XYZ file of C-alpha atoms in Angstrom:
590
model
C -4.326 -33.017 41.854
C -0.663 -33.505 42.693
C 1.847 -33.065 39.863
C 4.155 -35.952 38.997
C 7.845 -35.247 38.561
C 10.043 -37.576 36.488
C 13.342 -36.159 37.749
C 15.873 -36.003 34.938
C 14.717 -39.195 33.144
C 13.447 -38.089 29.772
C 12.523 -41.628 28.753
C 10.168 -42.048 31.690
C 8.700 -38.593 30.875
C 7.904 -39.579 27.277
C 6.567 -42.980 28.310
C 4.220 -41.513 30.865
C 3.044 -38.958 28.298
C 2.214 -41.636 25.791
C 0.340 -43.641 28.456
C -1.827 -40.680 29.457
C -2.618 -39.845 25.848
C -3.730 -43.455 25.219
C -5.862 -43.408 28.363
C -7.498 -40.096 27.338
C -8.394 -41.551 23.933
C -9.624 -45.007 24.935
C -10.411 -44.799 28.690
C -14.139 -45.551 29.032
C -14.238 -44.729 32.698
C -12.897 -41.195 32.066
C -15.594 -40.261 29.608
C -18.489 -42.029 31.417
C -19.486 -38.950 33.548
C -19.644 -36.833 30.432
C -21.726 -39.455 28.613
C -24.078 -39.703 31.541
C -24.626 -35.954 31.610
C -25.509 -35.906 27.883
C -27.899 -38.888 28.373
C -29.611 -37.284 31.279
C -29.994 -33.927 29.452
C -32.067 -35.517 26.679
C -32.827 -33.112 23.832
C -30.824 -30.358 25.605
C -27.763 -32.587 25.397
C -27.484 -31.825 21.696
C -26.743 -28.176 22.453
C -24.055 -29.226 25.005
C -22.345 -31.576 22.562
C -22.030 -29.004 19.712
C -18.744 -27.620 21.076
C -15.500 -29.159 22.053
C -15.587 -30.193 25.718
C -12.807 -31.092 28.170
C -14.198 -33.902 30.335
C -11.033 -34.883 32.226
C -7.659 -33.364 33.148
C -4.677 -35.336 34.322
C -2.149 -34.221 36.872
C 0.682 -32.168 35.342
C 3.759 -34.136 34.277
C 7.243 -32.575 34.561
C 10.856 -33.382 33.871
C 14.110 -31.570 34.465
C 16.280 -30.906 31.363
C 19.800 -29.453 31.405
C 20.392 -26.191 29.534
C 22.003 -27.013 26.200
C 23.962 -23.736 26.189
C 25.774 -23.968 29.532
C 25.562 -27.797 29.888
C 23.854 -27.456 33.228
C 26.504 -25.226 34.831
C 24.456 -22.021 34.825
C 27.421 -19.966 33.572
C 29.043 -19.404 30.212
C 32.416 -18.133 29.092
C 32.686 -14.349 29.207
C 32.702 -12.926 25.680
C 34.574 -9.709 26.591
C 37.669 -11.350 28.007
C 37.376 -14.821 26.435
C 37.290 -16.496 29.904
C 40.642 -15.058 31.094
C 39.053 -12.608 33.577
C 41.292 -9.766 32.549
C 41.474 -7.436 29.588
C 43.875 -4.946 28.091
C 43.992 -1.651 29.963
C 42.051 0.984 28.104
C 44.149 3.869 29.510
C 47.652 2.766 28.446
C 46.699 0.228 25.746
C 48.531 -2.580 27.590
C 51.934 -0.832 27.842
C 51.686 -0.329 31.648
C 52.995 3.222 31.381
C 52.484 6.465 29.491
C 54.823 9.259 28.499
C 54.622 13.008 29.177
C 56.502 15.900 27.587
C 58.023 18.111 30.296
C 59.426 21.550 29.319
C 63.002 22.462 30.374
C 64.312 25.916 31.203
C 67.890 27.175 31.428
C 68.735 30.526 32.929
C 65.013 31.354 32.913
C 64.741 30.649 29.173
C 62.898 27.743 27.545
C 65.465 25.343 26.131
C 63.326 22.411 25.022
C 61.418 19.455 26.471
C 62.133 15.989 27.612
C 60.074 12.806 27.796
C 59.121 11.375 31.179
C 57.590 7.902 31.644
C 54.879 7.443 34.259
C 53.360 4.184 35.561
C 49.724 3.780 34.473
C 47.514 4.476 37.479
C 44.619 2.372 36.122
C 46.470 -0.956 35.797
C 49.410 -0.152 38.229
C 51.845 -0.920 35.411
C 50.620 -4.421 34.557
C 48.955 -3.472 31.311
C 45.931 -5.615 32.297
C 42.696 -4.727 34.196
C 39.907 -6.791 35.626
C 37.137 -7.602 33.160
C 34.090 -5.440 33.862
C 31.546 -8.074 32.747
C 32.722 -11.156 34.689
C 34.570 -9.227 37.477
C 37.574 -11.481 36.967
C 35.718 -14.776 37.127
C 35.985 -15.529 33.430
C 32.340 -16.646 33.270
C 28.974 -14.891 33.371
C 25.446 -16.025 34.090
C 23.901 -18.013 31.283
C 21.333 -15.879 29.458
C 19.471 -18.907 28.095
C 18.503 -20.450 31.452
C 18.947 -17.378 33.684
C 21.809 -19.063 35.600
C 19.742 -22.061 36.795
C 21.447 -24.559 34.545
C 18.253 -26.459 33.680
C 14.714 -26.083 32.407
C 11.555 -27.581 33.926
C 9.368 -29.090 31.145
C 5.711 -29.437 32.159
C 2.884 -31.010 30.173
C -0.806 -30.553 30.965
C -2.739 -33.431 29.363
C -6.550 -33.326 29.020
C -9.196 -35.562 27.456
C -11.345 -33.633 24.976
C -14.594 -34.596 23.197
C -14.716 -33.212 19.672
C -18.159 -33.421 17.998
C -18.863 -34.910 14.567
C -22.262 -35.243 13.068
C -24.189 -36.780 10.170
C -27.685 -35.574 9.187
C -30.248 -37.319 7.056
C -33.950 -36.916 6.249
C -36.717 -39.095 4.844
C -38.748 -36.534 2.912
C -39.889 -37.115 -0.645
C -39.619 -33.437 -1.566
C -36.116 -32.692 -2.915
C -34.470 -35.016 -0.427
C -30.919 -34.372 -1.495
C -31.291 -30.603 -1.404
C -32.695 -30.639 2.124
C -29.948 -32.968 3.366
C -27.260 -30.742 1.857
C -28.841 -27.662 3.512
C -28.976 -29.266 6.994
C -25.397 -30.550 6.718
C -24.274 -27.088 5.687
C -26.096 -25.262 8.526
C -25.220 -27.879 11.208
C -26.987 -29.477 14.189
C -27.793 -26.194 15.933
C -29.848 -25.050 12.878
C -31.611 -28.451 12.914
C -32.360 -28.123 16.596
C -33.955 -24.747 16.057
C -36.126 -25.863 13.099
C -36.995 -29.416 14.188
C -37.945 -30.650 17.663
C -35.316 -33.404 18.275
C -35.257 -35.997 21.028
C -32.519 -38.386 22.110
C -33.496 -41.834 20.893
C -30.369 -43.920 21.675
C -26.671 -43.853 22.425
C -23.940 -46.473 22.350
C -20.166 -46.819 22.010
C -18.843 -46.448 18.485
C -15.366 -47.987 18.639
C -12.720 -47.496 21.303
C -12.446 -43.727 21.023
C -15.971 -42.480 20.230
C -19.567 -42.662 21.452
C -22.640 -42.267 19.212
C -25.731 -40.290 20.183
C -28.818 -40.477 17.911
C -31.385 -37.711 17.848
C -34.548 -37.779 15.729
C -37.589 -35.597 15.146
C -40.517 -34.972 12.878
C -41.450 -31.847 10.988
C -43.710 -30.907 8.107
C -42.407 -30.619 4.561
C -44.331 -28.471 2.056
C -44.521 -28.199 -1.730
C -46.155 -25.099 -3.161
C -46.880 -24.604 -6.865
C -47.815 -21.004 -7.782
C -48.004 -18.521 -10.674
C -47.650 -14.765 -10.798
C -50.362 -12.655 -12.434
C -48.253 -10.491 -14.747
C -48.302 -10.281 -18.541
C -44.582 -10.975 -18.824
C -44.838 -14.299 -16.914
C -46.905 -15.930 -19.652
C -48.348 -18.437 -17.184
C -45.037 -19.670 -15.774
C -45.463 -22.048 -12.859
C -42.989 -21.993 -9.948
C -42.488 -24.700 -7.313
C -41.223 -23.962 -3.823
C -40.231 -26.562 -1.180
C -40.074 -25.719 2.510
C -39.982 -27.412 5.929
C -40.510 -26.633 9.619
C -42.978 -24.238 11.185
C -42.833 -21.368 10.243
C -41.884 -22.717 6.796
C -38.250 -22.381 5.803
C -37.792 -22.636 1.998
C -34.996 -24.840 0.840
C -35.819 -24.910 -2.897
C -36.401 -21.304 -3.973
C -37.556 -20.689 -7.522
C -35.980 -17.623 -9.122
C -39.282 -15.845 -9.893
C -37.642 -12.438 -9.334
C -35.797 -13.007 -12.580
C -39.140 -12.702 -14.360
C -40.479 -9.939 -12.071
C -37.494 -7.712 -12.782
C -37.177 -8.540 -16.499
C -38.807 -5.302 -17.560
C -36.739 -3.232 -15.136
C -33.579 -4.926 -16.324
C -34.426 -4.163 -19.977
C -35.037 -0.534 -19.114
C -31.826 -0.315 -17.132
C -29.780 -1.952 -19.898
C -30.981 0.808 -22.231
C -30.915 3.783 -19.900
C -28.040 3.024 -17.595
C -24.999 1.534 -19.371
C -22.518 -0.313 -17.212
C -19.708 1.600 -18.897
C -19.634 5.216 -19.940
C -21.625 8.176 -18.682
C -25.011 7.785 -17.033
C -27.544 10.586 -17.509
C -28.576 11.895 -14.134
C -32.147 12.485 -15.258
C -32.715 8.803 -16.050
C -31.023 7.698 -12.881
C -33.220 10.018 -10.799
C -36.337 8.901 -12.694
C -35.645 5.226 -11.909
C -34.772 6.031 -8.280
C -38.033 7.856 -7.513
C -40.027 5.315 -9.502
C -38.748 2.187 -7.777
C -37.382 3.425 -4.436
C -40.753 2.651 -2.843
C -40.720 -1.043 -3.894
C -39.768 -3.106 -0.839
C -37.104 -5.279 -2.563
C -35.358 -2.553 -4.549
C -35.600 -0.115 -1.664
C -33.975 -2.597 0.664
C -31.175 -3.211 -1.810
C -30.503 0.485 -2.295
C -30.377 1.068 1.480
C -28.017 -1.853 2.006
C -25.736 -0.617 -0.770
C -25.642 2.875 0.775
C -24.571 1.450 4.147
C -22.069 -1.079 2.815
C -18.539 0.278 2.044
C -17.743 -2.837 0.033
C -19.055 -2.332 -3.468
C -17.500 -5.383 -5.066
C -19.599 -7.478 -7.433
C -19.891 -10.371 -4.911
C -20.989 -8.046 -2.057
C -23.572 -6.284 -4.240
C -24.969 -9.617 -5.475
C -25.158 -10.905 -1.908
C -27.173 -7.805 -0.896
C -29.475 -8.395 -3.817
C -30.056 -12.044 -2.962
C -30.670 -11.163 0.672
C -33.318 -8.599 -0.259
C -34.974 -11.167 -2.545
C -34.722 -13.888 0.174
C -32.873 -16.143 -2.265
C -35.689 -16.173 -4.885
C -33.395 -14.806 -7.612
C -30.638 -16.398 -9.618
C -27.022 -15.466 -8.983
C -26.572 -14.148 -12.561
C -29.645 -11.944 -12.285
C -28.590 -10.690 -8.858
C -25.151 -9.701 -10.111
C -26.432 -7.939 -13.200
C -29.249 -6.075 -11.514
C -27.029 -5.100 -8.565
C -24.484 -3.606 -10.916
C -27.123 -1.363 -12.520
C -28.507 -0.284 -9.115
C -25.033 0.571 -7.984
C -24.598 2.834 -11.010
C -27.900 4.547 -10.214
C -27.040 4.972 -6.573
C -23.684 6.476 -7.460
C -25.471 9.017 -9.707
C -28.293 9.863 -7.278
C -26.118 9.775 -4.164
C -22.538 10.424 -5.411
C -19.539 9.719 -3.222
C -17.351 12.407 -4.782
C -17.254 14.974 -7.598
C -15.053 13.377 -10.262
C -15.028 16.556 -12.330
C -13.568 18.646 -9.521
C -10.811 16.097 -8.858
C -9.921 15.907 -12.599
C -9.906 19.711 -12.897
C -7.382 20.086 -10.088
C -5.475 16.809 -10.048
C -4.495 16.389 -13.710
C -2.837 19.814 -14.210
C -1.336 19.717 -10.722
C 0.339 16.356 -11.185
C 1.547 17.289 -14.701
C 3.047 20.604 -13.606
C 4.586 19.117 -10.417
C 6.235 16.355 -12.383
C 7.736 18.686 -14.984
C 8.818 21.109 -12.265
C 10.578 18.372 -10.278
C 12.457 17.205 -13.345
C 13.429 20.738 -14.335
C 14.657 21.705 -10.866
C 16.829 18.575 -10.514
C 18.221 18.963 -14.018
C 19.162 22.577 -13.336
C 20.595 22.435 -9.850
C 21.571 18.807 -9.028
C 24.988 18.880 -10.682
C 26.109 21.984 -8.714
C 24.148 21.700 -5.411
C 22.758 18.227 -5.010
C 21.524 18.486 -1.409
C 19.909 21.853 -1.967
C 18.267 20.570 -5.172
C 16.713 17.547 -3.429
C 15.507 19.473 -0.393
C 14.252 22.524 -2.284
C 12.496 20.416 -4.919
C 10.834 18.243 -2.322
C 9.464 21.164 -0.317
C 8.236 23.037 -3.326
C 6.587 19.978 -4.959
C 4.867 18.999 -1.711
C 3.323 22.450 -1.357
C 2.551 22.533 -5.072
C 0.583 19.262 -4.800
C -1.001 19.399 -1.342
C -2.542 22.841 -1.598
C -4.461 22.281 -4.921
C -5.521 18.773 -3.904
C -6.747 20.110 -0.554
C -8.827 22.670 -2.408
C -10.115 19.887 -4.650
C -11.061 17.816 -1.580
C -13.058 20.686 -0.063
C -14.695 21.563 -3.337
C -15.607 17.944 -4.050
C -17.099 17.463 -0.639
C -19.211 20.606 -0.801
C -20.462 19.872 -4.296
C -21.270 16.249 -3.386
C -23.260 17.322 -0.295
C -25.225 19.780 -2.402
C -25.995 17.250 -5.156
C -27.332 14.687 -2.674
C -29.175 17.190 -0.501
C -32.593 16.224 -2.045
C -32.075 12.487 -1.434
C -33.111 10.976 1.956
C -30.183 10.352 4.209
C -30.909 6.619 4.239
C -29.491 6.506 0.748
C -26.375 8.594 1.365
C -23.187 6.704 0.609
C -19.979 7.180 2.497
C -17.832 9.979 1.018
C -14.690 8.721 -0.791
C -12.755 11.953 -1.132
C -10.245 10.841 1.496
C -9.560 7.644 -0.421
C -9.104 9.593 -3.680
C -6.775 12.043 -1.884
C -4.532 9.303 -0.547
C -4.323 7.632 -4.005
C -3.423 10.927 -5.652
C -0.745 11.661 -3.068
C 0.790 8.196 -3.652
C 0.688 8.869 -7.423
C 2.262 12.279 -6.985
C 4.988 10.730 -4.821
C 5.836 8.136 -7.434
C 5.799 10.612 -10.309
C 7.889 13.057 -8.365
C 10.542 10.529 -7.464
C 10.713 9.251 -11.109
C 10.939 12.785 -12.452
C 13.588 13.781 -9.905
C 15.728 10.704 -10.736
C 15.453 11.495 -14.437
C 16.432 15.128 -13.778
C 19.406 14.045 -11.656
C 20.657 11.747 -14.472
C 20.056 14.444 -17.069
C 22.088 16.915 -14.931
C 25.135 14.643 -15.513
C 24.230 14.073 -19.218
C 23.481 10.382 -18.626
C 20.071 10.737 -20.335
C 18.791 13.286 -22.839
C 18.148 16.690 -21.272
C 14.738 18.389 -21.516
C 16.058 21.890 -20.839
C 12.663 22.778 -19.290
C 11.061 23.075 -22.727
C 7.617 21.629 -21.714
C 7.660 23.493 -18.398
C 8.450 26.805 -20.052
C 5.791 26.290 -22.655
C 3.205 25.834 -19.907
C 4.529 28.895 -18.085
C 4.491 30.995 -21.259
C 0.902 29.912 -22.071
C -0.293 30.744 -18.601
C 1.557 34.030 -18.208
C 0.542 35.332 -21.650
C -2.945 33.897 -22.287
C -4.535 33.244 -18.899
C -2.836 35.157 -16.092
C -3.532 38.625 -17.547
C -7.282 37.968 -17.069
C -6.973 36.855 -13.459
C -8.015 39.263 -10.677
C -4.704 38.963 -8.805
C -1.071 38.913 -9.796
C -0.480 35.576 -8.002
C -0.906 33.659 -11.214
C 1.791 35.698 -12.960
C 4.252 35.180 -10.031
C 3.571 31.482 -10.028
C 4.136 30.911 -13.732
C 6.815 33.596 -14.322
C 9.464 32.462 -16.816
C 13.011 32.336 -15.477
C 15.379 34.976 -16.857
C 17.141 33.836 -20.004
C 20.957 33.822 -19.754
C 22.646 35.874 -22.460
C 24.165 33.873 -25.220
C 27.779 33.000 -24.865
C 29.304 34.011 -28.234
C 32.433 32.391 -29.489
C 35.480 34.690 -29.231
C 38.257 34.323 -31.695
C 41.881 35.420 -31.186
C 42.836 38.783 -32.594
C 45.089 38.487 -35.599
C 48.683 39.497 -35.037
C 49.784 42.796 -36.544
C 52.663 42.594 -38.998
C 54.802 45.662 -38.869
C 57.406 46.472 -41.530
C 59.870 49.220 -40.640
C 63.508 49.789 -40.531
C 63.336 49.440 -36.839
C 60.889 46.915 -35.440
C 59.816 47.199 -31.849
C 58.670 43.947 -30.322
C 55.468 44.410 -28.312
C 53.376 41.788 -26.436
C 50.394 40.604 -28.439
C 47.107 40.694 -26.471
C 44.815 37.794 -27.353
C 41.529 36.681 -25.837
C 41.059 33.104 -24.775
C 38.903 31.348 -27.351
C 35.899 29.183 -26.436
C 36.059 26.288 -28.817
C 32.685 24.908 -29.774
C 32.180 22.036 -32.110
C 29.248 21.868 -34.547
C 27.213 19.589 -32.295
C 27.508 21.973 -29.297
C 26.584 24.921 -31.529
C 23.558 23.064 -32.780
C 22.552 22.160 -29.246
C 22.797 25.821 -28.117
C 20.685 26.947 -31.066
C 18.049 24.318 -30.276
C 18.089 25.210 -26.549
C 17.636 28.921 -27.426
C 14.808 28.253 -29.821
C 13.091 25.918 -27.354
C 13.030 28.747 -24.819
C 11.311 30.852 -27.462
C 8.435 28.339 -27.627
C 9.484 26.164 -30.584
C 8.861 22.423 -30.277
C 12.330 21.003 -30.673
C 14.338 18.110 -29.256
C 17.625 19.430 -27.805
C 19.947 16.701 -29.038
C 22.644 18.464 -31.054
C 21.414 17.132 -34.425
C 20.648 20.141 -36.609
C 18.102 18.553 -38.946
C 15.229 19.811 -41.111
C 13.003 20.612 -38.123
C 15.669 22.659 -36.412
C 16.482 24.507 -39.663
C 12.796 25.402 -40.154
C 12.501 26.707 -36.609
C 15.700 28.741 -36.992
C 14.579 30.198 -40.327
C 11.229 31.131 -38.851
C 12.843 32.787 -35.844
C 15.336 34.772 -38.047
C 12.679 35.777 -40.534
C 10.228 37.101 -37.947
C 12.701 38.347 -35.351
C 15.561 39.805 -37.331
C 14.308 39.810 -40.963
C 17.211 37.583 -41.901
C 16.973 34.879 -44.583
C 19.657 32.253 -45.048
C 19.975 30.223 -48.183
C 19.883 26.387 -48.320
C 23.668 26.151 -48.279
C 24.023 27.893 -44.963
C 26.098 25.969 -42.414
C 25.570 25.501 -38.676
C 28.206 28.268 -38.182
C 26.108 30.629 -40.288
C 22.975 29.819 -38.223
C 24.834 30.115 -34.920
C 26.159 33.621 -35.774
C 22.802 34.709 -37.171
C 20.765 33.521 -34.184
C 23.095 35.030 -31.539
C 23.835 38.257 -33.436
C 27.495 37.630 -34.100
C 29.244 39.224 -37.113
C 29.664 36.887 -40.054
C 33.119 35.491 -40.834
């Protein structure tokens, strides 16, 4: 099959393409061999026609098209030199020469230096050098066409047969339902269920050919009742066709069969809240032997997708469609809760025990570290906080992962392995690590802003309260001192008292000697700063205060309580912030 080349004539190329497409669509002679093969195949031809088939290929059609970038020349202007072929000398910068300082000596002694000009050896004094990209040509090979100057466009045109089908039946039993089922399943399903033969074929317009297949099969109607007290004599009707029978109208009699089980489950296994393990185990060992429920439980254990739709599909599959969608969804939800209790995927209590305090402490620690160190040493604060928080989170969560896995394996050890679900500790670990990352970043950003007083400071109040509680109430009862080292409180800096200048001494004498007066630089604190320092000090002592510089009733009560129990000092209601400041920090009164 020789290819046809249209030279550089694009109009001829497009015209030939349109002609071949029209011939592929309407050419009877091209499709005749394919039609003959389907006709000779008889009933087997239906299987051949179910997929798209290429029944003829034309010779390739090609045309030459100039490259739009280089206009068919194969070369483009050099970008480095702009097409000149030369560029400024990189050694002398285009000056053509360079200077050198030469020392001068007179009578053996250094007397200075003089400037000597030398011709540039790279460009020989011209200030220009040959362009390295185009080697002086001013043009380089076109990157778009590879230097050829043109492209060869080739089209491979083929005639394809795409199947379309229409299915109809003549049964009197739920005719529309059967037609809808057969149309949904397609001709291959029909061919497997009904023996079909080719009855006729003929052209159907200029671009299609019609093949008619027909067959006969039995259609059944079955009326039945179930002998169970709950049914109350309900009659069910099932329609089927083919041999062996394939039901296409399936009565939902499993809705009535499982009515008692559903009522028991609704009372014993709530969809929300805590499920008692004893009731879940009782239902499991009572109904695990039933074929339908046993099949559903096994499918649920093997399926990682526990969405409502997937569980309902597994339930309908086990019941072979003889159950309503609503009943399947509701019953599958209860069975999933039972399976999670009998064959758990993780130990939620272990994860909560480790994850909640770990994430809380790591978040507070990240904020406190950044607030304390970011203003003075930002890079150290970020790196040190990141390393410490990662270790602080990964180690406890790793212990939780191991503990949850071991406990889960122990709890499901008495259940047959066919009902074991896939462990989900890895999924929980990844989610918690992402949560810890987000909380850590948010806390670190807040701490960085607080370090520059852009947001209210926490002054490590909550973190120190946790440390104090752990070090005083829990760590003393631990077998090792690791707990005390982990939750040790940072050393409290001594209070910075306000110093006032010493009063000048007035001397009266007949002869006055002038002497220098020694004064101490005073630290000027306004009332807001004094209130903030009092609040910060009291917060370190465990009092629940907001360090904001507003010395209100809550701050006064905390200060009075501290002075009364710590120093046996009682201030009256008219005491000022200055009085509290001096009393708290042990300064002498004015």
